[in-house]
Amino acid sequence: MTTIRHELSFLNVFRVVQSLVYAGLAFSPAGMGWPELDTPDFARTVAMLYLVFALVALLLNRRSMAYVRTAVAVTLVVDITAAILATSAMHDARIGIAMMLAVNLSAGALILPLRISSFFAALATLGMLGHTFFGASTPNGPGDRDLLEAALFGLAYFASTALCSVLGRQLRATEALAEQRSTDLANLSQVNELIIRRMKTGVLLVDDANRIHQINESAWMLLGNPGADQRDLGQLAPELSRRLYHWMTSGKLDETATQLADGVPEVVPRFTRLAPNDDSHVLIFLDDTSLLSRRAEELTLSSLGRLSASIAHEIRNPLAAIRYSAQLLAESKSMDSTDQRMVEIINNHCIRLNEIIENILQLSRRERSRPETLDLGHWAQDFVEEYSQGNDLGADSLRVITNSAVPVTAVADPQQLQQVVWNLVQNALRYGRLPGEPARVMVVARQGEHGVPILEVIDRGPGIAPKVAAQIFEPFYTTHEYGTGLGLYLARQMSEANQAALEYVRVAGGGSCFRLILTPAQMSKATGEEES
């Protein structure tokens, strides 16, 4: 579109110049004697009308873009008519007028299709030949030489029109391709910028004056969230600036971890030149050691899970034999109280060891979730009833709190949700009690902000110390001498598999609350529709 606007502007400007030439020829002083005007008034009228038309077309140049082909076609008709009339009125200047008309036709061919451009070339040729024939019928009219000139000009019109039409088509195709490449390049640049901005690795671009030109979000956080006007690397991170200088002067990289600001993780900086043999710009990569540790931990857990699963399978068979033998031994009537106590200890430790094996096997399985839409209120009531029937609570209490007037619906795998809540309730009944008092545990199903379904397991025990609470979801972390440290870790893993979030909330006045924030049924349905 930009190219067409330039071509139209050129045509309109040239038309003004052309009309001024016609006017100059028509109003030339009588003493010059050239061109010889048979009808001066007619020549001057044609020149003035054409000048007015050219000025109007130039003024309407911008508005003509909405219907550019129609505008060019109309103006070419006027150009051809004016050229023929000017040739009739100023016969001595016919060659110059015919040559200027070729420019009009060529400029119009850049915009119009080849078929329409050829039509105007034929129209101009017929006009020139018609004028020649008409002139030849008069006593003093042109002869064979003028007919040959008109035919040659017609041939030139067709040739220039065809050439410019082809060039115009190729020019527009090239322009469209350039625009497409420009759009693709801009999109690619945005994608690259987004990728760099969202990278977990910090990225900085620093010049030879130690000034930061580009910085992504991770690097901005690892530098302690500096202000937008703070661009001097030496002031923001003196240690990083020192390492950069050491690398540029000696070529050696210090790979020890360092902390660039208070309250941010340690990083390992890496440096590379933006271009070979160019020291003016350097890229700095900041590798977060906490991410590396987390990846190493995931690999360790994965390997440990497979190893532990194989060991657990090997332990299960002898453990079953030991427990079965202890049960047979307990049925003996000749055992004294000391032997019975020993058998009871064996059974208790067999049960504990079996729980450890089950947790390890569950850690290695990582089964996929099969989500369903659940009414959390009804589900919580069924869970509490089932748990109470299958476990001897004694003096402890386990009850459910829900608002039956407003259904709380969520999407989750009911089997995995059962395992998560069972683990939380088991921990609450075991640890969530004050000394000498029974445990009081509540399972609460409610709606949070914006209708988010929430399931909470609350106890009225002593609570969890802040230092301990920061680590309770880490694998193999436990404060109990007989604990495995896998219960809460597995609970969070299964929660995340169901697009849920499990968090610990300290209860005011004493107690603990494990809050499970689930996915609403409406959000899950909308997400499924978008994906489909």
Short mmCIF file of C-alpha atoms in Angstrom, two decimals:
data_model
loop_
_atom_site.label_atom_id
_atom_site.label_comp_id
_atom_site.label_asym_id
_atom_site.label_seq_id
_atom_site.Cartn_x
_atom_site.Cartn_y
_atom_site.Cartn_z
CA MET A 1 0.00 0.00 0.00
CA THR A 2 2.90 2.37 0.70
CA THR A 3 4.37 1.74 -2.74
CA ILE A 4 1.02 2.38 -4.47
CA ARG A 5 0.66 5.66 -2.57
CA HIS A 6 4.10 6.78 -3.76
CA GLU A 7 3.30 5.78 -7.36
CA LEU A 8 -0.01 7.68 -7.27
CA SER A 9 1.72 10.73 -5.81
CA PHE A 10 4.34 10.65 -8.58
CA LEU A 11 1.63 10.42 -11.24
CA ASN A 12 -0.30 13.38 -9.81
CA VAL A 13 2.81 15.53 -9.41
CA PHE A 14 3.96 14.73 -12.94
CA ARG A 15 0.49 15.62 -14.24
CA VAL A 16 0.83 19.09 -12.65
CA VAL A 17 4.23 19.56 -14.33
CA GLN A 18 2.74 18.30 -17.61
CA SER A 19 -0.15 20.75 -17.40
CA LEU A 20 2.29 23.60 -16.70
CA VAL A 21 4.21 22.63 -19.86
CA TYR A 22 0.95 22.74 -21.85
CA ALA A 23 0.16 26.16 -20.39
CA GLY A 24 3.66 27.43 -21.13
CA LEU A 25 3.36 26.36 -24.74
CA ALA A 26 -0.15 27.79 -25.09
CA PHE A 27 0.77 31.15 -23.52
CA SER A 28 4.20 31.52 -25.17
CA PRO A 29 4.96 35.05 -26.42
CA ALA A 30 3.95 35.76 -29.97
CA GLY A 31 7.48 36.84 -30.86
CA MET A 32 8.91 33.36 -30.29
CA GLY A 33 6.95 31.92 -33.24
CA TRP A 34 7.06 28.40 -31.74
CA PRO A 35 4.85 26.55 -31.47
CA GLU A 36 2.65 27.95 -34.18
CA LEU A 37 -0.91 28.08 -32.81
CA ASP A 38 -3.71 27.89 -35.34
CA THR A 39 -6.35 28.42 -32.65
CA PRO A 40 -4.66 30.11 -29.67
CA ASP A 41 -7.86 30.46 -27.64
CA PHE A 42 -8.63 26.76 -27.93
CA ALA A 43 -5.07 25.81 -26.93
CA ARG A 44 -5.12 28.10 -23.90
CA THR A 45 -8.55 26.80 -22.82
CA VAL A 46 -7.36 23.19 -23.00
CA ALA A 47 -4.16 24.04 -21.08
CA MET A 48 -6.00 25.91 -18.29
CA LEU A 49 -8.69 23.24 -17.87
CA TYR A 50 -6.03 20.53 -17.70
CA LEU A 51 -4.03 22.55 -15.14
CA VAL A 52 -7.09 22.93 -12.91
CA PHE A 53 -7.79 19.21 -13.21
CA ALA A 54 -4.18 18.32 -12.34
CA LEU A 55 -4.24 20.53 -9.23
CA VAL A 56 -7.54 19.02 -8.05
CA ALA A 57 -6.18 15.48 -8.56
CA LEU A 58 -3.08 16.39 -6.57
CA LEU A 59 -5.15 17.83 -3.71
CA LEU A 60 -7.32 14.69 -3.63
CA ASN A 61 -4.26 12.41 -3.70
CA ARG A 62 -4.67 11.08 -0.12
CA ARG A 63 -8.42 10.55 -0.41
CA SER A 64 -7.99 8.70 -3.71
CA MET A 65 -6.25 5.82 -1.95
CA ALA A 66 -9.63 4.36 -0.96
CA TYR A 67 -10.51 3.79 -4.65
CA VAL A 68 -7.08 4.08 -6.23
CA ARG A 69 -7.71 2.02 -9.39
CA THR A 70 -10.85 3.92 -10.28
CA ALA A 71 -9.09 7.24 -9.66
CA VAL A 72 -6.13 6.26 -11.87
CA ALA A 73 -8.44 5.03 -14.66
CA VAL A 74 -10.44 8.30 -14.66
CA THR A 75 -7.33 10.49 -14.66
CA LEU A 76 -5.76 8.50 -17.50
CA VAL A 77 -8.85 9.07 -19.63
CA VAL A 78 -8.49 12.80 -18.97
CA ASP A 79 -4.70 12.63 -19.68
CA ILE A 80 -5.27 10.94 -23.05
CA THR A 81 -8.04 13.37 -24.00
CA ALA A 82 -5.95 16.41 -22.98
CA ALA A 83 -2.91 15.11 -24.91
CA ILE A 84 -4.93 14.58 -28.10
CA LEU A 85 -6.54 18.03 -27.82
CA ALA A 86 -3.17 19.64 -27.06
CA THR A 87 -1.64 17.90 -30.08
CA SER A 88 -4.45 19.27 -32.26
CA ALA A 89 -4.02 22.80 -30.90
CA MET A 90 -0.18 22.76 -30.81
CA HIS A 91 0.85 20.58 -33.73
CA ASP A 92 4.48 21.68 -33.63
CA ALA A 93 4.88 20.23 -30.07
CA ARG A 94 3.17 16.89 -30.87
CA ILE A 95 6.31 14.78 -30.28
CA GLY A 96 6.93 16.19 -26.78
CA ILE A 97 3.25 15.88 -25.85
CA ALA A 98 3.18 12.25 -27.05
CA MET A 99 6.33 11.42 -25.06
CA MET A 100 4.88 12.94 -21.85
CA LEU A 101 1.71 10.88 -22.36
CA ALA A 102 3.90 7.75 -22.35
CA VAL A 103 4.98 8.65 -18.80
CA ASN A 104 1.32 8.91 -17.72
CA LEU A 105 0.52 5.50 -19.19
CA SER A 106 3.63 3.89 -17.66
CA ALA A 107 2.93 5.31 -14.18
CA GLY A 108 -0.69 4.14 -14.41
CA ALA A 109 0.49 0.66 -15.46
CA LEU A 110 2.40 0.36 -12.18
CA ILE A 111 -0.93 0.50 -10.36
CA LEU A 112 -3.46 -1.02 -12.77
CA PRO A 113 -3.65 -4.65 -13.98
CA LEU A 114 -2.04 -5.46 -17.33
CA ARG A 115 -5.37 -5.85 -19.16
CA ILE A 116 -6.64 -2.43 -18.12
CA SER A 117 -3.25 -0.81 -18.77
CA SER A 118 -3.20 -2.30 -22.27
CA PHE A 119 -6.68 -0.89 -22.85
CA PHE A 120 -5.46 2.64 -22.07
CA ALA A 121 -2.37 2.12 -24.28
CA ALA A 122 -4.70 1.11 -27.12
CA LEU A 123 -6.95 4.09 -26.41
CA ALA A 124 -3.99 6.50 -26.57
CA THR A 125 -2.72 4.85 -29.76
CA LEU A 126 -6.13 5.09 -31.44
CA GLY A 127 -6.40 8.69 -30.32
CA MET A 128 -3.06 9.62 -31.85
CA LEU A 129 -3.80 7.71 -35.06
CA GLY A 130 -7.29 9.23 -35.26
CA HIS A 131 -5.89 12.72 -34.88
CA THR A 132 -3.34 11.95 -37.60
CA PHE A 133 -5.99 10.64 -39.99
CA PHE A 134 -8.21 13.64 -39.25
CA GLY A 135 -5.30 15.97 -39.85
CA ALA A 136 -4.43 14.18 -43.13
CA SER A 137 -7.88 14.86 -44.53
CA THR A 138 -7.33 18.62 -44.27
CA PRO A 139 -5.54 20.49 -47.07
CA ASN A 140 -2.53 21.43 -44.90
CA GLY A 141 -2.68 18.37 -42.63
CA PRO A 142 0.13 16.00 -41.74
CA GLY A 143 1.38 13.41 -44.19
CA ASP A 144 2.79 9.91 -44.06
CA ARG A 145 5.55 10.98 -41.70
CA ASP A 146 3.00 11.91 -39.05
CA LEU A 147 1.20 8.57 -39.48
CA LEU A 148 4.49 6.72 -38.94
CA GLU A 149 5.22 8.79 -35.83
CA ALA A 150 1.78 8.04 -34.40
CA ALA A 151 2.24 4.31 -35.06
CA LEU A 152 5.68 4.30 -33.40
CA PHE A 153 4.32 6.16 -30.39
CA GLY A 154 1.55 3.58 -30.14
CA LEU A 155 4.13 0.79 -30.17
CA ALA A 156 6.07 2.61 -27.45
CA TYR A 157 2.88 2.97 -25.39
CA PHE A 158 2.23 -0.78 -25.48
CA ALA A 159 5.86 -1.66 -24.72
CA SER A 160 6.25 0.76 -21.78
CA THR A 161 2.83 -0.19 -20.40
CA ALA A 162 3.60 -3.93 -20.47
CA LEU A 163 7.05 -3.42 -18.95
CA CYS A 164 5.80 -1.18 -16.13
CA SER A 165 2.86 -3.49 -15.43
CA VAL A 166 5.21 -6.44 -14.95
CA LEU A 167 7.58 -4.35 -12.85
CA GLY A 168 4.68 -3.08 -10.74
CA ARG A 169 3.43 -6.61 -10.10
CA GLN A 170 6.90 -7.78 -9.09
CA LEU A 171 7.38 -4.69 -6.94
CA ARG A 172 4.12 -5.33 -5.06
CA ALA A 173 5.01 -9.01 -4.60
CA THR A 174 8.43 -8.01 -3.28
CA GLU A 175 6.84 -5.45 -0.96
CA ALA A 176 4.34 -8.04 0.34
CA LEU A 177 7.16 -10.52 0.91
CA ALA A 178 9.20 -7.87 2.69
CA GLU A 179 6.25 -6.98 4.92
CA GLN A 180 5.68 -10.66 5.68
CA ARG A 181 9.37 -11.12 6.50
CA SER A 182 9.25 -7.99 8.64
CA THR A 183 6.20 -9.30 10.50
CA ASP A 184 7.82 -12.71 10.97
CA LEU A 185 11.00 -11.07 12.18
CA ALA A 186 9.08 -8.87 14.61
CA ASN A 187 7.15 -11.89 15.90
CA LEU A 188 10.34 -13.89 16.24
CA SER A 189 11.96 -11.00 18.06
CA GLN A 190 9.02 -10.82 20.46
CA VAL A 191 9.14 -14.58 21.03
CA ASN A 192 12.89 -14.45 21.71
CA GLU A 193 12.44 -11.49 24.03
CA LEU A 194 9.65 -13.31 25.88
CA ILE A 195 11.74 -16.47 26.18
CA ILE A 196 14.73 -14.54 27.50
CA ARG A 197 12.55 -12.52 29.88
CA ARG A 198 10.93 -15.66 31.32
CA MET A 199 14.11 -17.75 31.51
CA LYS A 200 14.98 -19.09 34.94
CA THR A 201 18.60 -18.23 34.21
CA GLY A 202 19.43 -14.56 34.69
CA VAL A 203 20.71 -12.81 31.55
CA LEU A 204 22.42 -9.39 31.36
CA LEU A 205 23.98 -7.51 28.44
CA VAL A 206 26.84 -5.27 29.61
CA ASP A 207 28.97 -2.91 27.49
CA ASP A 208 32.65 -2.04 27.87
CA ALA A 209 31.72 0.87 30.17
CA ASN A 210 30.27 -1.63 32.67
CA ARG A 211 26.75 -0.40 31.94
CA ILE A 212 23.77 -2.76 31.73
CA HIS A 213 21.81 -2.51 28.47
CA GLN A 214 19.42 -5.46 28.80
CA ILE A 215 18.30 -7.48 31.79
CA ASN A 216 15.64 -10.18 32.14
CA GLU A 217 13.29 -10.80 35.06
CA SER A 218 15.39 -13.52 36.69
CA ALA A 219 18.53 -11.40 36.64
CA TRP A 220 16.57 -8.43 37.98
CA MET A 221 15.40 -10.54 40.94
CA LEU A 222 18.85 -12.07 41.52
CA LEU A 223 20.31 -8.54 41.69
CA GLY A 224 17.87 -7.60 44.45
CA ASN A 225 15.17 -5.82 42.35
CA PRO A 226 17.14 -2.65 41.50
CA GLY A 227 15.51 0.51 40.19
CA ALA A 228 15.03 1.12 36.47
CA ASP A 229 17.58 3.95 36.47
CA GLN A 230 20.30 1.86 38.13
CA ARG A 231 22.41 0.59 35.24
CA ASP A 232 25.96 0.62 36.59
CA LEU A 233 27.06 -2.97 37.22
CA GLY A 234 29.83 -1.86 39.57
CA GLN A 235 27.32 -0.22 41.91
CA LEU A 236 24.63 -2.90 41.62
CA ALA A 237 26.85 -5.96 42.04
CA PRO A 238 30.52 -5.17 42.84
CA GLU A 239 31.43 -8.86 43.10
CA LEU A 240 29.93 -9.61 39.69
CA SER A 241 31.74 -6.61 38.20
CA ARG A 242 35.01 -7.82 39.73
CA ARG A 243 34.56 -11.30 38.26
CA LEU A 244 33.73 -9.84 34.86
CA TYR A 245 36.93 -7.76 34.91
CA HIS A 246 38.95 -10.80 36.02
CA TRP A 247 37.47 -12.89 33.19
CA MET A 248 38.14 -10.21 30.54
CA THR A 249 41.76 -9.66 31.64
CA SER A 250 42.80 -13.22 32.43
CA GLY A 251 40.26 -15.35 30.57
CA LYS A 252 39.67 -17.44 33.72
CA LEU A 253 36.18 -17.99 35.14
CA ASP A 254 35.50 -18.13 38.87
CA GLU A 255 32.79 -20.79 39.23
CA THR A 256 32.22 -20.45 42.97
CA ALA A 257 28.70 -19.48 44.04
CA THR A 258 28.09 -15.94 45.29
CA GLN A 259 25.16 -13.91 46.58
CA LEU A 260 24.65 -10.64 44.70
CA ALA A 261 22.12 -9.09 47.12
CA ASP A 262 20.54 -9.74 50.49
CA GLY A 263 17.71 -12.25 50.57
CA VAL A 264 18.33 -13.73 47.10
CA PRO A 265 19.72 -17.16 46.18
CA GLU A 266 23.36 -17.70 45.40
CA VAL A 267 24.34 -17.71 41.72
CA VAL A 268 27.19 -18.95 39.57
CA PRO A 269 28.00 -16.30 36.93
CA ARG A 270 29.13 -17.21 33.40
CA PHE A 271 30.40 -14.79 30.73
CA THR A 272 30.50 -14.84 26.96
CA ARG A 273 31.17 -12.26 24.26
CA LEU A 274 28.24 -11.12 22.16
CA ALA A 275 30.34 -11.60 19.02
CA PRO A 276 33.77 -13.17 18.39
CA ASN A 277 36.68 -10.80 18.96
CA ASP A 278 34.31 -8.15 20.30
CA ASP A 279 34.92 -6.92 23.83
CA SER A 280 32.43 -4.05 23.66
CA HIS A 281 29.45 -6.18 24.76
CA VAL A 282 29.39 -9.18 27.08
CA LEU A 283 26.52 -11.51 27.98
CA ILE A 284 26.36 -12.55 31.61
CA PHE A 285 24.40 -15.67 32.63
CA LEU A 286 23.46 -16.09 36.29
CA ASP A 287 22.70 -19.72 37.19
CA ASP A 288 20.53 -19.97 40.29
CA THR A 289 22.10 -22.60 42.56
CA SER A 290 18.73 -23.30 44.20
CA LEU A 291 17.35 -24.43 40.82
CA LEU A 292 20.37 -26.63 40.27
CA SER A 293 19.93 -28.09 43.73
CA ARG A 294 16.25 -28.70 43.05
CA ARG A 295 17.03 -30.49 39.80
CA ALA A 296 19.67 -32.57 41.52
CA GLU A 297 17.18 -33.36 44.27
CA GLU A 298 14.58 -34.46 41.72
CA LEU A 299 17.11 -36.74 40.03
CA THR A 300 18.19 -38.10 43.40
CA LEU A 301 14.60 -38.73 44.44
CA SER A 302 13.82 -40.43 41.16
CA SER A 303 16.83 -42.72 41.46
CA LEU A 304 16.20 -43.27 45.15
CA GLY A 305 12.55 -44.07 44.45
CA ARG A 306 13.45 -46.78 41.94
CA LEU A 307 16.12 -48.22 44.25
CA SER A 308 13.84 -48.08 47.29
CA ALA A 309 11.00 -49.74 45.39
CA SER A 310 13.19 -52.68 44.45
CA ILE A 311 14.44 -53.01 48.04
CA ALA A 312 10.91 -52.70 49.42
CA HIS A 313 9.71 -55.56 47.23
CA GLU A 314 12.56 -57.73 48.54
CA ILE A 315 11.75 -56.83 52.17
CA ARG A 316 8.04 -57.56 51.87
CA ASN A 317 8.32 -61.33 51.66
CA PRO A 318 10.53 -61.88 54.75
CA LEU A 319 8.50 -59.26 56.60
CA ALA A 320 5.30 -61.19 55.90
CA ALA A 321 6.98 -64.39 57.12
CA ILE A 322 8.12 -62.69 60.35
CA ARG A 323 4.68 -61.28 61.04
CA TYR A 324 2.96 -64.59 60.28
CA SER A 325 5.38 -66.41 62.61
CA ALA A 326 4.72 -63.85 65.36
CA GLN A 327 0.97 -64.36 64.98
CA LEU A 328 1.40 -68.15 65.29
CA LEU A 329 3.65 -67.66 68.28
CA ALA A 330 1.04 -65.40 69.92
CA GLU A 331 -1.50 -68.22 69.72
CA SER A 332 0.65 -70.45 71.95
CA LYS A 333 -0.93 -70.98 75.40
CA SER A 334 2.36 -71.75 77.15
CA MET A 335 3.89 -68.25 76.70
CA ASP A 336 4.50 -66.11 79.76
CA SER A 337 3.88 -62.35 79.90
CA THR A 338 7.45 -61.46 78.90
CA ASP A 339 7.24 -63.50 75.69
CA GLN A 340 3.85 -62.02 74.87
CA ARG A 341 5.34 -58.54 75.22
CA MET A 342 8.13 -59.51 72.83
CA VAL A 343 5.58 -60.79 70.29
CA GLU A 344 3.64 -57.53 70.60
CA ILE A 345 6.82 -55.53 69.92
CA ILE A 346 7.49 -57.67 66.85
CA ASN A 347 3.96 -57.05 65.53
CA ASN A 348 4.17 -53.31 66.15
CA HIS A 349 7.47 -52.99 64.32
CA CYS A 350 6.20 -55.16 61.48
CA ILE A 351 3.23 -52.80 61.10
CA ARG A 352 5.53 -49.78 61.16
CA LEU A 353 7.90 -51.34 58.64
CA ASN A 354 4.97 -52.19 56.37
CA GLU A 355 3.83 -48.53 56.46
CA ILE A 356 7.33 -47.47 55.44
CA ILE A 357 7.27 -49.91 52.52
CA GLU A 358 3.84 -48.67 51.40
CA ASN A 359 5.04 -45.06 51.44
CA ILE A 360 8.17 -45.92 49.45
CA LEU A 361 6.17 -47.87 46.87
CA GLN A 362 3.71 -45.00 46.60
CA LEU A 363 6.63 -42.62 46.05
CA SER A 364 7.89 -44.69 43.12
CA ARG A 365 4.50 -45.31 41.45
CA ARG A 366 3.41 -41.71 40.77
CA GLU A 367 0.09 -42.82 39.29
CA ARG A 368 -1.75 -40.41 36.97
CA SER A 369 -4.84 -38.74 38.35
CA ARG A 370 -8.33 -39.49 37.02
CA PRO A 371 -10.25 -36.34 37.91
CA GLU A 372 -13.97 -36.26 38.56
CA THR A 373 -16.40 -33.54 39.63
CA LEU A 374 -17.01 -33.89 43.39
CA ASP A 375 -19.33 -32.28 45.88
CA LEU A 376 -16.79 -31.61 48.62
CA GLY A 377 -19.44 -31.35 51.35
CA HIS A 378 -20.86 -34.81 50.65
CA TRP A 379 -17.42 -36.23 50.00
CA ALA A 380 -16.09 -34.93 53.34
CA GLN A 381 -19.06 -36.40 55.22
CA ASP A 382 -18.56 -39.80 53.56
CA PHE A 383 -14.85 -39.66 54.33
CA VAL A 384 -15.32 -38.88 58.03
CA GLU A 385 -17.93 -41.62 58.36
CA GLU A 386 -15.72 -44.17 56.60
CA TYR A 387 -12.65 -43.18 58.63
CA SER A 388 -14.53 -43.35 61.92
CA GLN A 389 -15.84 -46.83 61.09
CA GLY A 390 -12.45 -48.18 60.07
CA ASN A 391 -10.40 -46.66 62.92
CA ASP A 392 -10.88 -46.71 66.67
CA LEU A 393 -10.93 -43.01 67.63
CA GLY A 394 -11.48 -43.62 71.34
CA ALA A 395 -11.76 -40.27 73.12
CA ASP A 396 -10.60 -38.36 70.04
CA SER A 397 -13.14 -36.54 67.88
CA LEU A 398 -13.33 -36.20 64.12
CA ARG A 399 -16.14 -34.17 62.60
CA VAL A 400 -16.98 -32.44 59.33
CA ILE A 401 -18.05 -28.81 58.88
CA THR A 402 -19.72 -27.76 55.64
CA ASN A 403 -22.38 -25.40 54.39
CA SER A 404 -25.03 -27.63 52.88
CA ALA A 405 -26.93 -24.63 51.46
CA VAL A 406 -24.13 -23.78 49.01
CA PRO A 407 -22.63 -26.82 47.22
CA VAL A 408 -18.84 -26.74 46.96
CA THR A 409 -17.82 -28.51 43.76
CA ALA A 410 -14.28 -29.33 42.73
CA VAL A 411 -12.43 -31.47 40.22
CA ALA A 412 -10.08 -34.12 41.65
CA ASP A 413 -9.26 -37.81 41.61
CA PRO A 414 -11.38 -39.19 44.50
CA GLN A 415 -8.92 -41.98 45.26
CA GLN A 416 -5.91 -39.69 45.46
CA LEU A 417 -7.91 -37.09 47.39
CA GLN A 418 -8.80 -39.88 49.84
CA GLN A 419 -5.12 -40.67 50.33
CA VAL A 420 -4.18 -37.03 50.85
CA VAL A 421 -6.91 -36.29 53.41
CA TRP A 422 -6.39 -39.63 55.15
CA ASN A 423 -2.72 -38.77 55.62
CA LEU A 424 -3.57 -35.30 56.94
CA VAL A 425 -6.22 -36.62 59.35
CA GLN A 426 -3.88 -39.35 60.56
CA ASN A 427 -1.18 -36.78 61.34
CA ALA A 428 -3.71 -34.46 63.03
CA LEU A 429 -4.98 -37.24 65.29
CA ARG A 430 -1.45 -38.35 66.10
CA TYR A 431 0.32 -35.02 66.63
CA GLY A 432 -2.47 -32.41 66.91
CA ARG A 433 -3.27 -32.88 70.58
CA LEU A 434 -2.33 -31.10 73.76
CA PRO A 435 -0.66 -33.14 76.53
CA GLY A 436 -3.22 -35.18 78.45
CA GLU A 437 -6.13 -34.14 76.22
CA PRO A 438 -7.91 -35.91 73.37
CA ALA A 439 -7.41 -34.76 69.78
CA ARG A 440 -10.09 -32.59 68.17
CA VAL A 441 -9.91 -32.66 64.39
CA MET A 442 -12.24 -31.00 61.87
CA VAL A 443 -12.55 -31.51 58.14
CA VAL A 444 -13.92 -28.27 56.65
CA ALA A 445 -15.31 -27.94 53.11
CA ARG A 446 -15.91 -24.36 52.06
CA GLN A 447 -15.64 -21.83 49.25
CA GLY A 448 -12.81 -19.31 49.22
CA GLU A 449 -12.49 -16.09 47.26
CA HIS A 450 -13.94 -16.13 43.73
CA GLY A 451 -15.66 -19.45 44.45
CA VAL A 452 -12.45 -21.49 44.82
CA PRO A 453 -13.16 -24.84 46.59
CA ILE A 454 -11.14 -25.38 49.76
CA LEU A 455 -10.79 -28.47 51.94
CA GLU A 456 -9.11 -27.99 55.33
CA VAL A 457 -7.97 -30.37 58.06
CA ILE A 458 -7.78 -28.42 61.33
CA ASP A 459 -6.66 -29.55 64.77
CA ARG A 460 -6.45 -27.83 68.15
CA GLY A 461 -3.01 -29.05 69.08
CA PRO A 462 0.19 -27.13 69.87
CA GLY A 463 0.80 -26.21 66.23
CA ILE A 464 4.07 -26.42 64.31
CA ALA A 465 7.08 -24.21 64.98
CA PRO A 466 7.87 -21.79 62.11
CA LYS A 467 11.31 -23.32 61.46
CA VAL A 468 9.80 -26.79 61.27
CA ALA A 469 6.82 -25.61 59.17
CA ALA A 470 9.20 -24.37 56.47
CA GLN A 471 10.49 -27.94 55.93
CA ILE A 472 7.55 -30.23 56.61
CA PHE A 473 6.85 -30.81 52.91
CA GLU A 474 10.44 -31.81 52.12
CA PRO A 475 11.03 -35.53 51.52
CA PHE A 476 12.46 -37.60 54.39
CA TYR A 477 12.13 -34.72 56.85
CA THR A 478 10.50 -35.76 60.10
CA THR A 479 10.57 -34.80 63.78
CA HIS A 480 9.18 -38.13 64.96
CA GLU A 481 11.60 -40.90 65.78
CA TYR A 482 9.43 -43.47 64.00
CA GLY A 483 8.42 -41.27 61.06
CA THR A 484 9.58 -41.66 57.45
CA GLY A 485 9.20 -38.03 56.37
CA LEU A 486 7.31 -39.05 53.23
CA GLY A 487 3.67 -38.57 54.24
CA LEU A 488 3.32 -34.82 53.65
CA TYR A 489 5.67 -34.92 50.68
CA LEU A 490 3.48 -37.54 48.99
CA ALA A 491 0.37 -35.59 49.92
CA ARG A 492 1.68 -32.47 48.18
CA GLN A 493 2.82 -34.48 45.14
CA MET A 494 -0.65 -36.01 44.72
CA SER A 495 -2.24 -32.58 45.25
CA GLU A 496 -0.13 -31.06 42.48
CA ALA A 497 -1.05 -34.00 40.21
CA ASN A 498 -4.68 -32.88 40.67
CA GLN A 499 -3.89 -29.18 39.95
CA ALA A 500 -4.39 -28.45 43.66
CA ALA A 501 -2.21 -26.63 46.18
CA LEU A 502 -1.50 -27.97 49.67
CA GLU A 503 -0.23 -25.48 52.23
CA TYR A 504 0.18 -25.19 55.99
CA VAL A 505 -1.61 -22.37 57.84
CA ARG A 506 -1.04 -21.67 61.51
CA VAL A 507 -4.29 -21.29 63.46
CA ALA A 508 -4.64 -18.29 65.75
CA GLY A 509 -4.98 -19.39 69.38
CA GLY A 510 -3.20 -22.69 68.80
CA GLY A 511 -3.55 -25.51 66.36
CA SER A 512 -2.69 -26.34 62.77
CA CYS A 513 -4.52 -26.14 59.48
CA PHE A 514 -3.55 -27.98 56.31
CA ARG A 515 -5.41 -26.24 53.47
CA LEU A 516 -6.04 -27.93 50.14
CA ILE A 517 -7.02 -25.45 47.39
CA LEU A 518 -8.69 -27.40 44.58
CA THR A 519 -9.69 -26.61 41.01
CA PRO A 520 -13.27 -25.32 40.55
CA ALA A 521 -15.51 -27.39 38.31
CA GLN A 522 -16.38 -24.35 36.16
CA MET A 523 -12.71 -23.48 35.54
CA SER A 524 -11.86 -27.05 34.64
CA LYS A 525 -14.79 -27.20 32.21
CA ALA A 526 -13.81 -23.90 30.57
CA THR A 527 -10.22 -25.08 30.22
CA GLY A 528 -11.35 -28.29 28.61
CA GLU A 529 -13.52 -26.38 26.10
CA GLU A 530 -10.63 -24.10 25.17
CA GLU A 531 -8.31 -27.04 24.64
CA SER A 532 -10.86 -28.80 22.48
#
